[in-house]
PDB file of C-alpha atoms and ligand atoms in Angstrom:
ATOM      1  CA  UNK A   1      17.437  -0.863  22.384  1.00  0.00           C
ATOM      2  CA  UNK A   2      13.823  -0.580  21.140  1.00  0.00           C
ATOM      3  CA  UNK A   3      12.793  -3.566  19.033  1.00  0.00           C
ATOM      4  CA  UNK A   4      10.576  -3.568  15.949  1.00  0.00           C
ATOM      5  CA  UNK A   5       9.902  -6.149  13.232  1.00  0.00           C
ATOM      6  CA  UNK A   6       7.816  -7.006  10.219  1.00  0.00           C
ATOM      7  CA  UNK A   7       5.599 -10.028  10.917  1.00  0.00           C
ATOM      8  CA  UNK A   8       4.403 -12.208   8.050  1.00  0.00           C
ATOM      9  CA  UNK A   9       4.356 -15.602   6.362  1.00  0.00           C
ATOM     10  CA  UNK A  10       6.454 -15.620   4.257  1.00  0.00           C
ATOM     11  CA  UNK A  11       8.518 -12.700   5.518  1.00  0.00           C
ATOM     12  CA  UNK A  12      12.116 -13.212   4.417  1.00  0.00           C
ATOM     13  CA  UNK A  13      11.521 -11.379   1.117  1.00  0.00           C
ATOM     14  CA  UNK A  14      10.404  -8.203   2.936  1.00  0.00           C
ATOM     15  CA  UNK A  15      12.242  -4.951   2.157  1.00  0.00           C
ATOM     16  CA  UNK A  16      11.000  -3.334   5.377  1.00  0.00           C
ATOM     17  CA  UNK A  17      14.155  -4.144   7.425  1.00  0.00           C
ATOM     18  CA  UNK A  18      16.325  -2.418   4.787  1.00  0.00           C
ATOM     19  CA  UNK A  19      14.016   0.622   4.672  1.00  0.00           C
ATOM     20  CA  UNK A  20      13.825   1.012   8.461  1.00  0.00           C
ATOM     21  CA  UNK A  21      17.591   0.550   8.829  1.00  0.00           C
ATOM     22  CA  UNK A  22      18.047   3.506   6.446  1.00  0.00           C
ATOM     23  CA  UNK A  23      15.454   5.558   8.377  1.00  0.00           C
ATOM     24  CA  UNK A  24      17.203   4.704  11.671  1.00  0.00           C
ATOM     25  CA  UNK A  25      20.651   5.672  10.363  1.00  0.00           C
ATOM     26  CA  UNK A  26      19.346   8.944   9.024  1.00  0.00           C
ATOM     27  CA  UNK A  27      17.448   9.985  12.152  1.00  0.00           C
ATOM     28  CA  UNK A  28      19.899   8.530  14.717  1.00  0.00           C
ATOM     29  CA  UNK A  29      17.145   6.597  16.525  1.00  0.00           C
ATOM     30  CA  UNK A  30      18.248   3.894  18.967  1.00  0.00           C
ATOM     31  CA  UNK A  31      16.314   0.929  17.575  1.00  0.00           C
ATOM     32  CA  UNK A  32      16.564  -2.355  15.737  1.00  0.00           C
ATOM     33  CA  UNK A  33      14.160  -3.785  13.142  1.00  0.00           C
ATOM     34  CA  UNK A  34      14.042  -7.405  11.994  1.00  0.00           C
ATOM     35  CA  UNK A  35      11.740 -10.007  10.473  1.00  0.00           C
ATOM     36  CA  UNK A  36       9.352 -12.167  12.483  1.00  0.00           C
ATOM     37  CA  UNK A  37       8.040 -15.347  10.875  1.00  0.00           C
ATOM     38  CA  UNK A  38       4.541 -16.208  12.105  1.00  0.00           C
ATOM     39  CA  UNK A  39       3.078 -19.709  11.680  1.00  0.00           C
ATOM     40  CA  UNK A  40      -0.437 -19.666  10.193  1.00  0.00           C
ATOM     41  CA  UNK A  41      -3.062 -19.565  12.947  1.00  0.00           C
ATOM     42  CA  UNK A  42      -0.561 -18.293  15.566  1.00  0.00           C
ATOM     43  CA  UNK A  43      -0.780 -14.531  15.201  1.00  0.00           C
ATOM     44  CA  UNK A  44      -1.750 -13.752  18.795  1.00  0.00           C
ATOM     45  CA  UNK A  45       0.895 -16.004  20.372  1.00  0.00           C
ATOM     46  CA  UNK A  46       3.627 -14.660  18.068  1.00  0.00           C
ATOM     47  CA  UNK A  47       2.715 -11.004  18.658  1.00  0.00           C
ATOM     48  CA  UNK A  48       2.358 -11.560  22.451  1.00  0.00           C
ATOM     49  CA  UNK A  49       5.753 -13.203  22.646  1.00  0.00           C
ATOM     50  CA  UNK A  50       7.438 -10.395  20.652  1.00  0.00           C
ATOM     51  CA  UNK A  51       5.814  -7.854  22.975  1.00  0.00           C
ATOM     52  CA  UNK A  52       6.823  -9.612  26.181  1.00  0.00           C
ATOM     53  CA  UNK A  53      10.381  -9.792  24.814  1.00  0.00           C
ATOM     54  CA  UNK A  54      10.509  -5.990  24.711  1.00  0.00           C
ATOM     55  CA  UNK A  55       9.031  -5.355  21.237  1.00  0.00           C
ATOM     56  CA  UNK A  56       7.738  -1.796  20.734  1.00  0.00           C
ATOM     57  CA  UNK A  57       5.939  -2.184  17.424  1.00  0.00           C
ATOM     58  CA  UNK A  58       5.265  -4.367  14.402  1.00  0.00           C
ATOM     59  CA  UNK A  59       4.574  -4.002  10.728  1.00  0.00           C
ATOM     60  CA  UNK A  60       2.131  -6.632   9.539  1.00  0.00           C
ATOM     61  CA  UNK A  61       2.150  -8.217   6.114  1.00  0.00           C
ATOM     62  CA  UNK A  62       0.299 -11.006   4.286  1.00  0.00           C
ATOM     63  CA  UNK A  63      -1.798 -12.804   5.506  1.00  0.00           C
ATOM     64  CA  UNK A  64      -2.171 -11.278   8.977  1.00  0.00           C
ATOM     65  CA  UNK A  65      -3.499  -7.742   8.475  1.00  0.00           C
ATOM     66  CA  UNK A  66      -6.984  -8.715   9.632  1.00  0.00           C
ATOM     67  CA  UNK A  67      -5.614 -10.623  12.658  1.00  0.00           C
ATOM     68  CA  UNK A  68      -3.723  -7.456  13.608  1.00  0.00           C
ATOM     69  CA  UNK A  69      -6.959  -5.471  13.232  1.00  0.00           C
ATOM     70  CA  UNK A  70      -8.599  -7.737  15.834  1.00  0.00           C
ATOM     71  CA  UNK A  71      -5.504  -7.704  18.090  1.00  0.00           C
ATOM     72  CA  UNK A  72      -5.373  -3.907  18.528  1.00  0.00           C
ATOM     73  CA  UNK A  73      -7.109  -2.285  21.536  1.00  0.00           C
ATOM     74  CA  UNK A  74      -7.639   0.985  19.684  1.00  0.00           C
ATOM     75  CA  UNK A  75      -7.701   1.708  15.949  1.00  0.00           C
ATOM     76  CA  UNK A  76      -7.012   4.837  13.942  1.00  0.00           C
ATOM     77  CA  UNK A  77      -9.839   6.033  11.682  1.00  0.00           C
ATOM     78  CA  UNK A  78      -7.901   4.974   8.581  1.00  0.00           C
ATOM     79  CA  UNK A  79      -7.396   1.459  10.009  1.00  0.00           C
ATOM     80  CA  UNK A  80     -11.140   1.244  10.682  1.00  0.00           C
ATOM     81  CA  UNK A  81     -11.895   2.302   7.087  1.00  0.00           C
ATOM     82  CA  UNK A  82      -9.372  -0.138   5.631  1.00  0.00           C
ATOM     83  CA  UNK A  83     -10.602  -2.979   7.867  1.00  0.00           C
ATOM     84  CA  UNK A  84      -6.962  -4.030   8.199  1.00  0.00           C
ATOM     85  CA  UNK A  85      -3.877  -3.062  10.214  1.00  0.00           C
ATOM     86  CA  UNK A  86      -0.325  -2.907   8.858  1.00  0.00           C
ATOM     87  CA  UNK A  87       1.224  -1.152  11.886  1.00  0.00           C
ATOM     88  CA  UNK A  88       0.949  -1.977  15.591  1.00  0.00           C
ATOM     89  CA  UNK A  89       2.366   0.248  18.327  1.00  0.00           C
ATOM     90  CA  UNK A  90       2.811  -1.188  21.810  1.00  0.00           C
ATOM     91  CA  UNK A  91       2.137   1.720  24.158  1.00  0.00           C
ATOM     92  CA  UNK A  92       3.813   2.258  27.565  1.00  0.00           C
ATOM     93  CA  UNK A  93       0.449   1.785  29.330  1.00  0.00           C
ATOM     94  CA  UNK A  94       0.149  -1.749  27.916  1.00  0.00           C
ATOM     95  CA  UNK A  95      -2.422  -0.932  25.244  1.00  0.00           C
ATOM     96  CA  UNK A  96      -1.954  -1.650  21.529  1.00  0.00           C
ATOM     97  CA  UNK A  97      -2.688   0.897  18.785  1.00  0.00           C
ATOM     98  CA  UNK A  98      -3.515  -0.404  15.286  1.00  0.00           C
ATOM     99  CA  UNK A  99      -2.969   1.802  12.235  1.00  0.00           C
ATOM    100  CA  UNK A 100      -3.023   1.369   8.469  1.00  0.00           C
ATOM    101  CA  UNK A 101      -0.405   3.476   6.669  1.00  0.00           C
ATOM    102  CA  UNK A 102      -0.803   1.962   3.156  1.00  0.00           C
ATOM    103  CA  UNK A 103      -3.238   4.610   1.886  1.00  0.00           C
ATOM    104  CA  UNK A 104      -1.156   7.485   3.277  1.00  0.00           C
ATOM    105  CA  UNK A 105       1.947   5.967   1.679  1.00  0.00           C
ATOM    106  CA  UNK A 106       0.152   5.749  -1.649  1.00  0.00           C
ATOM    107  CA  UNK A 107      -1.084   9.374  -1.562  1.00  0.00           C
ATOM    108  CA  UNK A 108       2.374  10.565  -0.452  1.00  0.00           C
ATOM    109  CA  UNK A 109       3.835   8.843  -3.514  1.00  0.00           C
ATOM    110  CA  UNK A 110       1.337  10.518  -5.864  1.00  0.00           C
ATOM    111  CA  UNK A 111       2.363  13.854  -4.324  1.00  0.00           C
ATOM    112  CA  UNK A 112       6.056  13.020  -4.772  1.00  0.00           C
ATOM    113  CA  UNK A 113       5.315  12.265  -8.423  1.00  0.00           C
ATOM    114  CA  UNK A 114       3.302  15.524  -8.654  1.00  0.00           C
ATOM    115  CA  UNK A 115       0.331  13.615 -10.063  1.00  0.00           C
ATOM    116  CA  UNK A 116      -2.828  15.497  -9.055  1.00  0.00           C
ATOM    117  CA  UNK A 117      -6.062  13.642  -8.264  1.00  0.00           C
ATOM    118  CA  UNK A 118      -8.328  16.635  -7.720  1.00  0.00           C
ATOM    119  CA  UNK A 119     -10.722  17.109 -10.662  1.00  0.00           C
ATOM    120  CA  UNK A 120      -9.405  13.982 -12.440  1.00  0.00           C
ATOM    121  CA  UNK A 121     -11.196  10.892 -13.709  1.00  0.00           C
ATOM    122  CA  UNK A 122      -9.679   8.005 -11.755  1.00  0.00           C
ATOM    123  CA  UNK A 123      -9.967   4.259 -12.379  1.00  0.00           C
ATOM    124  CA  UNK A 124      -8.975   1.792  -9.638  1.00  0.00           C
ATOM    125  CA  UNK A 125      -8.678  -1.871 -10.639  1.00  0.00           C
ATOM    126  CA  UNK A 126      -9.025  -4.528  -7.939  1.00  0.00           C
ATOM    127  CA  UNK A 127     -11.150  -4.968  -4.829  1.00  0.00           C
ATOM    128  CA  UNK A 128      -8.762  -6.713  -2.445  1.00  0.00           C
ATOM    129  CA  UNK A 129      -6.959  -5.395   0.627  1.00  0.00           C
ATOM    130  CA  UNK A 130      -4.756  -2.951  -1.280  1.00  0.00           C
ATOM    131  CA  UNK A 131      -7.699  -1.357  -3.118  1.00  0.00           C
ATOM    132  CA  UNK A 132      -9.631  -1.054   0.137  1.00  0.00           C
ATOM    133  CA  UNK A 133      -6.690   0.760   1.755  1.00  0.00           C
ATOM    134  CA  UNK A 134      -6.345   3.433  -0.936  1.00  0.00           C
ATOM    135  CA  UNK A 135     -10.011   4.260  -1.684  1.00  0.00           C
ATOM    136  CA  UNK A 136     -10.737   6.609   1.217  1.00  0.00           C
ATOM    137  CA  UNK A 137      -7.526   8.693   0.895  1.00  0.00           C
ATOM    138  CA  UNK A 138      -8.064   8.838  -2.881  1.00  0.00           C
ATOM    139  CA  UNK A 139     -11.622  10.056  -2.389  1.00  0.00           C
ATOM    140  CA  UNK A 140     -10.371  12.709   0.045  1.00  0.00           C
ATOM    141  CA  UNK A 141      -8.244  14.122  -2.802  1.00  0.00           C
ATOM    142  CA  UNK A 142     -11.534  15.006  -4.583  1.00  0.00           C
ATOM    143  CA  UNK A 143     -11.353  13.275  -7.979  1.00  0.00           C
ATOM    144  CA  UNK A 144     -14.011  14.263 -10.545  1.00  0.00           C
ATOM    145  CA  UNK A 145     -15.073  10.632 -10.550  1.00  0.00           C
ATOM    146  CA  UNK A 146     -13.729   7.364  -9.156  1.00  0.00           C
ATOM    147  CA  UNK A 147     -14.630   4.114 -10.889  1.00  0.00           C
ATOM    148  CA  UNK A 148     -13.783   0.795  -9.278  1.00  0.00           C
ATOM    149  CA  UNK A 149     -13.469  -2.213 -11.610  1.00  0.00           C
ATOM    150  CA  UNK A 150     -12.891  -5.786 -10.539  1.00  0.00           C
ATOM    151  CA  UNK A 151     -12.865  -9.236 -12.144  1.00  0.00           C
ATOM    152  CA  UNK A 152     -15.382 -10.416  -9.532  1.00  0.00           C
ATOM    153  CA  UNK A 153     -17.883  -7.570  -9.887  1.00  0.00           C
ATOM    154  CA  UNK A 154     -19.770  -8.374  -6.682  1.00  0.00           C
ATOM    155  CA  UNK A 155     -16.611  -7.640  -4.638  1.00  0.00           C
ATOM    156  CA  UNK A 156     -16.234  -4.221  -6.255  1.00  0.00           C
ATOM    157  CA  UNK A 157     -19.911  -3.462  -5.697  1.00  0.00           C
ATOM    158  CA  UNK A 158     -19.736  -4.495  -2.046  1.00  0.00           C
ATOM    159  CA  UNK A 159     -16.652  -2.322  -1.507  1.00  0.00           C
ATOM    160  CA  UNK A 160     -18.147   0.675  -3.315  1.00  0.00           C
ATOM    161  CA  UNK A 161     -21.219   0.549  -1.073  1.00  0.00           C
ATOM    162  CA  UNK A 162     -18.925   1.659   1.787  1.00  0.00           C
ATOM    163  CA  UNK A 163     -17.840   4.754  -0.169  1.00  0.00           C
ATOM    164  CA  UNK A 164     -20.855   6.812  -1.301  1.00  0.00           C
ATOM    165  CA  UNK A 165     -19.195   8.576  -4.245  1.00  0.00           C
ATOM    166  CA  UNK A 166     -17.482   5.558  -5.811  1.00  0.00           C
ATOM    167  CA  UNK A 167     -19.082   3.775  -8.774  1.00  0.00           C
ATOM    168  CA  UNK A 168     -18.304   0.082  -9.256  1.00  0.00           C
ATOM    169  CA  UNK A 169     -18.549  -2.220 -12.229  1.00  0.00           C
ATOM    170  CA  UNK A 170     -16.881  -4.771 -14.444  1.00  0.00           C
ATOM    171  CA  UNK A 171     -14.123  -4.404 -17.053  1.00  0.00           C
ATOM    172  CA  UNK A 172     -16.845  -4.916 -19.687  1.00  0.00           C
ATOM    173  CA  UNK A 173     -18.519  -1.694 -18.433  1.00  0.00           C
ATOM    174  CA  UNK A 174     -15.429   0.396 -19.148  1.00  0.00           C
ATOM    175  CA  UNK A 175     -15.989   1.197 -22.865  1.00  0.00           C
ATOM    176  CA  UNK A 176     -19.160   3.118 -21.897  1.00  0.00           C
ATOM    177  CA  UNK A 177     -17.325   5.073 -19.191  1.00  0.00           C
ATOM    178  CA  UNK A 178     -14.954   7.039 -21.443  1.00  0.00           C
ATOM    179  CA  UNK A 179     -11.269   7.601 -20.809  1.00  0.00           C
ATOM    180  CA  UNK A 180      -9.403   8.185 -17.517  1.00  0.00           C
ATOM    181  CA  UNK A 181      -6.651  10.567 -16.374  1.00  0.00           C
ATOM    182  CA  UNK A 182      -5.243   8.200 -13.762  1.00  0.00           C
ATOM    183  CA  UNK A 183      -5.441   4.387 -13.884  1.00  0.00           C
ATOM    184  CA  UNK A 184      -4.343   2.517 -10.758  1.00  0.00           C
ATOM    185  CA  UNK A 185      -3.632  -1.200 -10.778  1.00  0.00           C
ATOM    186  CA  UNK A 186      -4.445  -2.546  -7.305  1.00  0.00           C
ATOM    187  CA  UNK A 187      -4.879  -6.110  -8.562  1.00  0.00           C
ATOM    188  CA  UNK A 188      -2.272  -8.801  -8.097  1.00  0.00           C
ATOM    189  CA  UNK A 189      -2.375  -9.443 -11.866  1.00  0.00           C
ATOM    190  CA  UNK A 190       1.148  -8.128 -12.510  1.00  0.00           C
ATOM    191  CA  UNK A 191       2.537 -10.795 -10.166  1.00  0.00           C
ATOM    192  CA  UNK A 192       1.399 -13.442 -12.666  1.00  0.00           C
ATOM    193  CA  UNK A 193       2.122 -11.330 -15.758  1.00  0.00           C
ATOM    194  CA  UNK A 194      -1.558 -10.578 -16.435  1.00  0.00           C
ATOM    195  CA  UNK A 195      -2.935  -7.217 -17.564  1.00  0.00           C
ATOM    196  CA  UNK A 196      -6.620  -6.638 -16.707  1.00  0.00           C
ATOM    197  CA  UNK A 197      -8.825  -6.514 -19.852  1.00  0.00           C
ATOM    198  CA  UNK A 198      -8.887  -2.745 -20.482  1.00  0.00           C
ATOM    199  CA  UNK A 199     -10.221  -1.025 -23.617  1.00  0.00           C
ATOM    200  CA  UNK A 200      -7.439   0.207 -25.929  1.00  0.00           C
ATOM    201  CA  UNK A 201      -8.577   3.836 -25.545  1.00  0.00           C
ATOM    202  CA  UNK A 202      -8.749   3.873 -21.743  1.00  0.00           C
ATOM    203  CA  UNK A 203      -6.156   6.652 -21.346  1.00  0.00           C
ATOM    204  CA  UNK A 204      -7.161  10.318 -21.751  1.00  0.00           C
ATOM    205  CA  UNK A 205      -4.541  12.680 -23.232  1.00  0.00           C
ATOM    206  CA  UNK A 206      -1.748  13.165 -20.653  1.00  0.00           C
ATOM    207  CA  UNK A 207      -2.941  10.198 -18.565  1.00  0.00           C
ATOM    208  CA  UNK A 208      -0.850   8.411 -15.935  1.00  0.00           C
ATOM    209  CA  UNK A 209      -0.713   4.809 -14.742  1.00  0.00           C
ATOM    210  CA  UNK A 210       0.332   3.496 -11.312  1.00  0.00           C
ATOM    211  CA  UNK A 211       0.908  -0.171 -10.419  1.00  0.00           C
ATOM    212  CA  UNK A 212       0.959  -0.977  -6.707  1.00  0.00           C
ATOM    213  CA  UNK A 213       3.301  -3.853  -7.420  1.00  0.00           C
ATOM    214  CA  UNK A 214       7.004  -2.947  -7.607  1.00  0.00           C
ATOM    215  CA  UNK A 215       9.919  -4.422  -9.524  1.00  0.00           C
ATOM    216  CA  UNK A 216      13.680  -3.664  -9.649  1.00  0.00           C
ATOM    217  CA  UNK A 217      13.327  -1.883 -13.007  1.00  0.00           C
ATOM    218  CA  UNK A 218      10.182   0.024 -12.024  1.00  0.00           C
ATOM    219  CA  UNK A 219       8.259  -1.576 -14.919  1.00  0.00           C
ATOM    220  CA  UNK A 220       5.448  -4.146 -14.790  1.00  0.00           C
ATOM    221  CA  UNK A 221       3.404  -5.799 -17.554  1.00  0.00           C
ATOM    222  CA  UNK A 222       0.575  -3.366 -16.860  1.00  0.00           C
ATOM    223  CA  UNK A 223       2.860  -0.315 -17.049  1.00  0.00           C
ATOM    224  CA  UNK A 224       4.365  -1.558 -20.322  1.00  0.00           C
ATOM    225  CA  UNK A 225       0.852  -2.051 -21.700  1.00  0.00           C
ATOM    226  CA  UNK A 226      -0.070   1.469 -20.540  1.00  0.00           C
ATOM    227  CA  UNK A 227       2.901   3.078 -22.304  1.00  0.00           C
ATOM    228  CA  UNK A 228       2.027   1.274 -25.534  1.00  0.00           C
ATOM    229  CA  UNK A 229      -1.612   2.480 -25.313  1.00  0.00           C
ATOM    230  CA  UNK A 230      -1.110   6.236 -25.062  1.00  0.00           C
ATOM    231  CA  UNK A 231      -0.322   6.677 -21.365  1.00  0.00           C
ATOM    232  CA  UNK A 232       2.247   9.447 -20.719  1.00  0.00           C
ATOM    233  CA  UNK A 233       3.759   8.642 -17.335  1.00  0.00           C
ATOM    234  CA  UNK A 234       3.975   5.454 -15.265  1.00  0.00           C
ATOM    235  CA  UNK A 235       5.134   4.429 -11.795  1.00  0.00           C
ATOM    236  CA  UNK A 236       5.414   1.179  -9.873  1.00  0.00           C
ATOM    237  CA  UNK A 237       4.611   0.899  -6.143  1.00  0.00           C
ATOM    238  CA  UNK A 238       8.087   1.129  -4.610  1.00  0.00           C
ATOM    239  CA  UNK A 239       7.453   4.728  -3.518  1.00  0.00           C
ATOM    240  CA  UNK A 240       4.236   3.606  -1.819  1.00  0.00           C
ATOM    241  CA  UNK A 241       6.167   0.928   0.049  1.00  0.00           C
ATOM    242  CA  UNK A 242       8.656   3.515   1.329  1.00  0.00           C
ATOM    243  CA  UNK A 243       5.806   5.960   2.046  1.00  0.00           C
ATOM    244  CA  UNK A 244       3.888   3.519   4.232  1.00  0.00           C
ATOM    245  CA  UNK A 245       7.110   2.662   6.088  1.00  0.00           C
ATOM    246  CA  UNK A 246       7.764   6.352   6.726  1.00  0.00           C
ATOM    247  CA  UNK A 247       4.287   6.727   8.271  1.00  0.00           C
ATOM    248  CA  UNK A 248       4.893   3.694  10.527  1.00  0.00           C
ATOM    249  CA  UNK A 249       8.278   5.080  11.591  1.00  0.00           C
ATOM    250  CA  UNK A 250       6.689   8.427  12.454  1.00  0.00           C
ATOM    251  CA  UNK A 251       3.973   6.713  14.501  1.00  0.00           C
ATOM    252  CA  UNK A 252       6.582   4.779  16.506  1.00  0.00           C
ATOM    253  CA  UNK A 253       9.392   7.308  16.824  1.00  0.00           C
ATOM    254  CA  UNK A 254       7.727  10.717  16.375  1.00  0.00           C
ATOM    255  CA  UNK A 255      10.167  11.753  13.629  1.00  0.00           C
ATOM    256  CA  UNK A 256       9.786  11.812   9.847  1.00  0.00           C
ATOM    257  CA  UNK A 257      12.744  10.540   7.810  1.00  0.00           C
ATOM    258  CA  UNK A 258      13.638  11.704   4.284  1.00  0.00           C
ATOM    259  CA  UNK A 259      11.837   9.074   2.202  1.00  0.00           C
ATOM    260  CA  UNK A 260      12.996  10.408  -1.188  1.00  0.00           C
ATOM    261  CA  UNK A 261      16.634   9.577  -0.454  1.00  0.00           C
ATOM    262  CA  UNK A 262      15.671   6.134   0.897  1.00  0.00           C
ATOM    263  CA  UNK A 263      13.556   5.411  -2.180  1.00  0.00           C
ATOM    264  CA  UNK A 264      16.526   6.164  -4.422  1.00  0.00           C
ATOM    265  CA  UNK A 265      18.828   3.935  -2.383  1.00  0.00           C
ATOM    266  CA  UNK A 266      16.276   1.116  -2.314  1.00  0.00           C
ATOM    267  CA  UNK A 267      15.799   1.257  -6.084  1.00  0.00           C
ATOM    268  CA  UNK A 268      19.561   1.019  -6.556  1.00  0.00           C
ATOM    269  CA  UNK A 269      19.682  -1.914  -4.130  1.00  0.00           C
ATOM    270  CA  UNK A 270      16.926  -3.793  -6.020  1.00  0.00           C
ATOM    271  CA  UNK A 271      18.602  -3.108  -9.383  1.00  0.00           C
ATOM    272  CA  UNK A 272      21.954  -4.360  -8.110  1.00  0.00           C
ATOM    273  CA  UNK A 273      20.344  -7.589  -6.866  1.00  0.00           C
ATOM    274  CA  UNK A 274      18.378  -8.229 -10.098  1.00  0.00           C
TER     275      UNK A 274
HETATM  276  P1  NAP B 301      -5.668  -9.393  -2.806  1.00  0.00           P
HETATM  277  O1  NAP B 301      -6.387  -8.936  -1.573  1.00  0.00           O
HETATM  278  O2  NAP B 301      -5.357 -10.827  -2.993  1.00  0.00           O
HETATM  279  O3  NAP B 301      -6.580  -8.886  -4.061  1.00  0.00           O
HETATM  280  C1  NAP B 301      -6.187  -9.210  -5.355  1.00  0.00           C
HETATM  281  C2  NAP B 301      -7.067  -8.459  -6.369  1.00  0.00           C
HETATM  282  O4  NAP B 301      -6.513  -8.683  -7.664  1.00  0.00           O
HETATM  283  C3  NAP B 301      -8.517  -8.906  -6.426  1.00  0.00           C
HETATM  284  O5  NAP B 301      -9.335  -7.805  -6.686  1.00  0.00           O
HETATM  285  C4  NAP B 301      -8.495  -9.883  -7.621  1.00  0.00           C
HETATM  286  O6  NAP B 301      -9.744  -9.984  -8.284  1.00  0.00           O
HETATM  287  C5  NAP B 301      -7.529  -9.184  -8.530  1.00  0.00           C
HETATM  288  N1  NAP B 301      -6.867 -10.078  -9.492  1.00  0.00           N
HETATM  289  C6  NAP B 301      -6.005 -11.091  -9.221  1.00  0.00           C
HETATM  290  N2  NAP B 301      -5.563 -11.648 -10.371  1.00  0.00           N
HETATM  291  C7  NAP B 301      -6.174 -10.977 -11.385  1.00  0.00           C
HETATM  292  C8  NAP B 301      -6.142 -11.094 -12.794  1.00  0.00           C
HETATM  293  N3  NAP B 301      -5.379 -12.024 -13.404  1.00  0.00           N
HETATM  294  N4  NAP B 301      -6.885 -10.234 -13.546  1.00  0.00           N
HETATM  295  C9  NAP B 301      -7.658  -9.290 -12.942  1.00  0.00           C
HETATM  296  N5  NAP B 301      -7.735  -9.137 -11.595  1.00  0.00           N
HETATM  297  C10 NAP B 301      -6.993  -9.977 -10.828  1.00  0.00           C
HETATM  298  O7  NAP B 301      -4.293  -8.616  -2.989  1.00  0.00           O
HETATM  299  P2  NAP B 301      -3.879  -7.193  -2.365  1.00  0.00           P
HETATM  300  O8  NAP B 301      -3.339  -7.392  -0.996  1.00  0.00           O
HETATM  301  O9  NAP B 301      -5.033  -6.280  -2.556  1.00  0.00           O
HETATM  302  O10 NAP B 301      -2.618  -6.778  -3.286  1.00  0.00           O
HETATM  303  C11 NAP B 301      -2.789  -6.350  -4.632  1.00  0.00           C
HETATM  304  C12 NAP B 301      -1.448  -5.846  -5.178  1.00  0.00           C
HETATM  305  O11 NAP B 301      -1.032  -4.687  -4.465  1.00  0.00           O
HETATM  306  C13 NAP B 301      -0.309  -6.847  -5.064  1.00  0.00           C
HETATM  307  O12 NAP B 301       0.448  -6.811  -6.271  1.00  0.00           O
HETATM  308  C14 NAP B 301       0.534  -6.308  -3.908  1.00  0.00           C
HETATM  309  O13 NAP B 301       1.897  -6.651  -4.062  1.00  0.00           O
HETATM  310  C15 NAP B 301       0.324  -4.820  -4.083  1.00  0.00           C
HETATM  311  N6  NAP B 301       0.554  -4.027  -2.847  1.00  0.00           N
HETATM  312  C16 NAP B 301       1.569  -3.122  -2.853  1.00  0.00           C
HETATM  313  C17 NAP B 301       1.798  -2.350  -1.729  1.00  0.00           C
HETATM  314  C18 NAP B 301       2.931  -1.352  -1.742  1.00  0.00           C
HETATM  315  O14 NAP B 301       3.299  -0.832  -0.679  1.00  0.00           O
HETATM  316  N7  NAP B 301       3.488  -1.031  -2.896  1.00  0.00           N
HETATM  317  C19 NAP B 301       1.001  -2.486  -0.579  1.00  0.00           C
HETATM  318  C20 NAP B 301      -0.049  -3.421  -0.612  1.00  0.00           C
HETATM  319  C21 NAP B 301      -0.258  -4.189  -1.757  1.00  0.00           C
HETATM  320  P3  NAP B 301     -10.897 -10.998  -7.753  1.00  0.00           P
HETATM  321  O15 NAP B 301     -11.605 -10.271  -6.643  1.00  0.00           O
HETATM  322  O16 NAP B 301     -11.762 -11.194  -8.942  1.00  0.00           O
HETATM  323  O17 NAP B 301     -10.207 -12.250  -7.315  1.00  0.00           O
END
């Protein structure tokens, strides 16, 4: 049976085994998918040993996405742009392909939600790995403008230099930038219950807010703040998580599972556990 796993540290909390088990059951693929704990500083040894034990592919989570980038023999364009790899495929000829499916998963979720980007004023908050992964696919959707704000402004400016049409700045710059149609939280602020310092009138009429973090209820502190400041529709990042998994599954198995059904089941699973 073909073996896959999610590699990380920590990794036990990962929902990827549950998602891929649902994909496998739906598509009838002969495969298993588990978790692989990796000691810090031992990425290469851990990945090599999984491969020599018959592993066919890995998902990579914190903090090894850059190690996986260096480990791959060839990289997809989107992995090169993201500077990080969340999916490795071990090819029959012994080579390793590195991909990054986070951005595709994010855009797929916006499409599921029927939230258009084209012609919209978009604000992305954060300049870490998650922000880096979504900027190129967001830009390809042709927003009217894309503003990148980060607590450490120099990080946002450095990131924006890689994307010619993106303007970067601080949260203090936002009042002079007007309102936005789509505000995306790619910071880890919600993890610690912190909402970035946004102006009260940040949302344009009909605006939407997306938090990359996910919770059982689908709400985060940022999304609650958004709803109380004139935002019309909100979503957490569970759909993105399922979307990136679907892209990995397709890369490995050549088939595309029904992610909408899996998202519903996963939400119910998280709610039941909460
Ligand atoms: P990261 O590389 O550590 O970057 C964290 C970012 O958050 C930085 O820009 C940091 O600003 C900012 N930040 C942290 N605390 C803040 C605060 N209190 N106020 C304002 N800004 C703050 O993290 P990451 O990997 O990009 O992940 C970011 C979020 O995306 C996490 O919640 C993660 O769970 C989520 N995520 C979700 C998915 C999914 O599939 N749904 C996939 C990937 C990531 P500084 O630069 O100033 O430190």
